[in-house]
JSON list of C-alpha atoms in Angstrom, two decimals:
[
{"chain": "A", "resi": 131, "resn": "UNK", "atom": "CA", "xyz": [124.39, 80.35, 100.39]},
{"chain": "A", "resi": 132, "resn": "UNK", "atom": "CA", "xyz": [121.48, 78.65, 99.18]},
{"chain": "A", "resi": 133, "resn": "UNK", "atom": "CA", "xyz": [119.03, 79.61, 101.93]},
{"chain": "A", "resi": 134, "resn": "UNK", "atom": "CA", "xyz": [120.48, 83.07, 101.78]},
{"chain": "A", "resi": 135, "resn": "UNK", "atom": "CA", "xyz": [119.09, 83.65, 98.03]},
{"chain": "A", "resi": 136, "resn": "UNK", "atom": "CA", "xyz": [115.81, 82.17, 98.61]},
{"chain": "A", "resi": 137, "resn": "UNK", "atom": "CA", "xyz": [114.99, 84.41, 101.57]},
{"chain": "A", "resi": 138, "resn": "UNK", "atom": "CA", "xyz": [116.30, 87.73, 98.83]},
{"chain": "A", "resi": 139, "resn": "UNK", "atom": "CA", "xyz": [114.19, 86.09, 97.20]},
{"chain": "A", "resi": 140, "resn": "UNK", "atom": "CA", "xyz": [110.63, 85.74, 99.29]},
{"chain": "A", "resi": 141, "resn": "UNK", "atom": "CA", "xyz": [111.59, 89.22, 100.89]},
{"chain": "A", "resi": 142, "resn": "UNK", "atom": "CA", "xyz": [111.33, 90.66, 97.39]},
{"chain": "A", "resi": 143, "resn": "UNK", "atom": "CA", "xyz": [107.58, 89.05, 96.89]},
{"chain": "A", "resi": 144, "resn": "UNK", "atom": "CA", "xyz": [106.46, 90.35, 100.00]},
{"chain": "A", "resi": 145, "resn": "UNK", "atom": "CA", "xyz": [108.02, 93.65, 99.51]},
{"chain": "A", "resi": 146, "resn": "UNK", "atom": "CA", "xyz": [106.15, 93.64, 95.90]},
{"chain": "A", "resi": 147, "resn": "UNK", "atom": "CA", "xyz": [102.81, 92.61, 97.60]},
{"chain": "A", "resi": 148, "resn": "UNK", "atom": "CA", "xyz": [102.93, 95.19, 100.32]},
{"chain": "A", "resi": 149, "resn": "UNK", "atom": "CA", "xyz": [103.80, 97.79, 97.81]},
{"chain": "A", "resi": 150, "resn": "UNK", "atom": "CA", "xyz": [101.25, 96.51, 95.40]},
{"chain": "A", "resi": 151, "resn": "UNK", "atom": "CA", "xyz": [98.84, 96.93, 98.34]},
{"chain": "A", "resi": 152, "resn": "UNK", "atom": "CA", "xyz": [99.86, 100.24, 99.81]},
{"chain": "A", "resi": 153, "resn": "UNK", "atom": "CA", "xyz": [99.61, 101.61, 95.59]},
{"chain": "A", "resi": 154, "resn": "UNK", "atom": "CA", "xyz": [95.72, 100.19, 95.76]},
{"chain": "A", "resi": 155, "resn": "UNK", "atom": "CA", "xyz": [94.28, 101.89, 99.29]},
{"chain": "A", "resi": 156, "resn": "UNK", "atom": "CA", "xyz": [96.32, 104.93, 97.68]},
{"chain": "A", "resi": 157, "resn": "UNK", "atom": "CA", "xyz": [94.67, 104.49, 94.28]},
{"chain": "A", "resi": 158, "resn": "UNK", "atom": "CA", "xyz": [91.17, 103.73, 96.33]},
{"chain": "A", "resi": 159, "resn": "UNK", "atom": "CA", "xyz": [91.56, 106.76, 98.02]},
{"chain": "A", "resi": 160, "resn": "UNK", "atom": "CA", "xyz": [92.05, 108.93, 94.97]},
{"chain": "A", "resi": 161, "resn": "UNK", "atom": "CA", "xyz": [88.99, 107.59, 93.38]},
{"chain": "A", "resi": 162, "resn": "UNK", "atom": "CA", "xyz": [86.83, 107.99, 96.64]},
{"chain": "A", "resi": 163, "resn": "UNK", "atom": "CA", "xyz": [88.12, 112.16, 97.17]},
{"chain": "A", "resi": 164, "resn": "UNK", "atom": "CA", "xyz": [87.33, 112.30, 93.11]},
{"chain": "A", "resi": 165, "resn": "UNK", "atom": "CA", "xyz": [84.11, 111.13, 93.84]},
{"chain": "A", "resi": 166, "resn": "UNK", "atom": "CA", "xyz": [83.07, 113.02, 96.44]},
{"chain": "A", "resi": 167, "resn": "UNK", "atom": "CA", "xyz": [84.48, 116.28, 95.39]},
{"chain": "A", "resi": 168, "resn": "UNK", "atom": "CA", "xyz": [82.10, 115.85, 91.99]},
{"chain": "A", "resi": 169, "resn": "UNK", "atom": "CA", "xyz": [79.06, 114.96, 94.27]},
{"chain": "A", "resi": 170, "resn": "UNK", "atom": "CA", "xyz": [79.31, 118.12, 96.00]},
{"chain": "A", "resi": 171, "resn": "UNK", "atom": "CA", "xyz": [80.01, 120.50, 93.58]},
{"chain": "A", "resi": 172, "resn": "UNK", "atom": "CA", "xyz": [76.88, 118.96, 91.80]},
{"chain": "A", "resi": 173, "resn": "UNK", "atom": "CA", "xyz": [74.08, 120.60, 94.08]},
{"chain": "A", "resi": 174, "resn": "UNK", "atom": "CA", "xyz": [72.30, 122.54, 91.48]},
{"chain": "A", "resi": 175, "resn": "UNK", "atom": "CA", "xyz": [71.40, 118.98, 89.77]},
{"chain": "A", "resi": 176, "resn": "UNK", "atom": "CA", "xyz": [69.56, 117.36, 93.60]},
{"chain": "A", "resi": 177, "resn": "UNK", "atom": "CA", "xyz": [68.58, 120.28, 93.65]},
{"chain": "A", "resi": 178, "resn": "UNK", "atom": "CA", "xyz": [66.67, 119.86, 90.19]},
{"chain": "A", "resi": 179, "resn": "UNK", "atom": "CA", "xyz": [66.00, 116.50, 91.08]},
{"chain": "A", "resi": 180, "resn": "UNK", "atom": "CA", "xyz": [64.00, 117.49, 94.41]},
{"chain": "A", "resi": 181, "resn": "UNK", "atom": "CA", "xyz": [61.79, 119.74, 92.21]},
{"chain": "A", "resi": 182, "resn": "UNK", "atom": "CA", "xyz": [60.98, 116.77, 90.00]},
{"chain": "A", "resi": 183, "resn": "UNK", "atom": "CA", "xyz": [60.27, 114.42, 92.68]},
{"chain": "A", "resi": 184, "resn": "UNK", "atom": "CA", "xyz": [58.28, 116.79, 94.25]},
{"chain": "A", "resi": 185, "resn": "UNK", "atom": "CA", "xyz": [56.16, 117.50, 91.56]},
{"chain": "A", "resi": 186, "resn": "UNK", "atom": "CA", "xyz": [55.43, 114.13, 90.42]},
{"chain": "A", "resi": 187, "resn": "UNK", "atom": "CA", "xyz": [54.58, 113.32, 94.19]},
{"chain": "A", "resi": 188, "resn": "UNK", "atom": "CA", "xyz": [51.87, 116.52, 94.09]},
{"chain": "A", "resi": 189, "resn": "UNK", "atom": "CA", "xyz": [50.97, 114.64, 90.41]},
{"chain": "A", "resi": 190, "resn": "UNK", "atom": "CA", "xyz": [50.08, 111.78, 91.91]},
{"chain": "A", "resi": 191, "resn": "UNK", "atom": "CA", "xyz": [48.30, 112.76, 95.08]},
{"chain": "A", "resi": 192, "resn": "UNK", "atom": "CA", "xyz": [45.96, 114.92, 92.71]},
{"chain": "A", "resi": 193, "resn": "UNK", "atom": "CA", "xyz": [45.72, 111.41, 90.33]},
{"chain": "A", "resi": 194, "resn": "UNK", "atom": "CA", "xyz": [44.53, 109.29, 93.08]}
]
C-alpha cells in the first residue's frame, strides 16, 4: 500500500510538469502569433523608416 501512494504520488508531479510544460509552448506560441501579427500590420512605419535611412544615407554621401 505504501509503494502504491508514492507512485499516485510521482505520477501527479510528472503529470503537473508535463502540463506546466505543454501551458508554456502554448503560452510561447501565443506571444510569438501576437508578435508577428503586429509586425505586419505595421508596414506604413518600415516603410517610414526606409525613407529616413535613405535620406540620411544621401546626407552623408553629399557630407563626405
Amino acid at each position: 500500500m505504501k509503494y502504491d501512494f508514492l507512485g499516485v504520488i510521482v505520477f501527479g508531479i510528472v503529470l503537473l510538469i508535463g502540463v506546466a510544460v505543454i501551458a508554456a509552448f502554448i503560452t510561447v506560441g501565443i506571444f510569438l502569433i501576437r508578435a508577428l501579427s503586429r509586425y505586419v500590420k505595421s508596414g506604413n512605419v518600415r516603410k517610414e523608416k526606409s525613407s529616413i535611412k535613405k535620406s540620411l544615407g544621401e546626407v552623408l554621401k553629399q557630407w563626405c
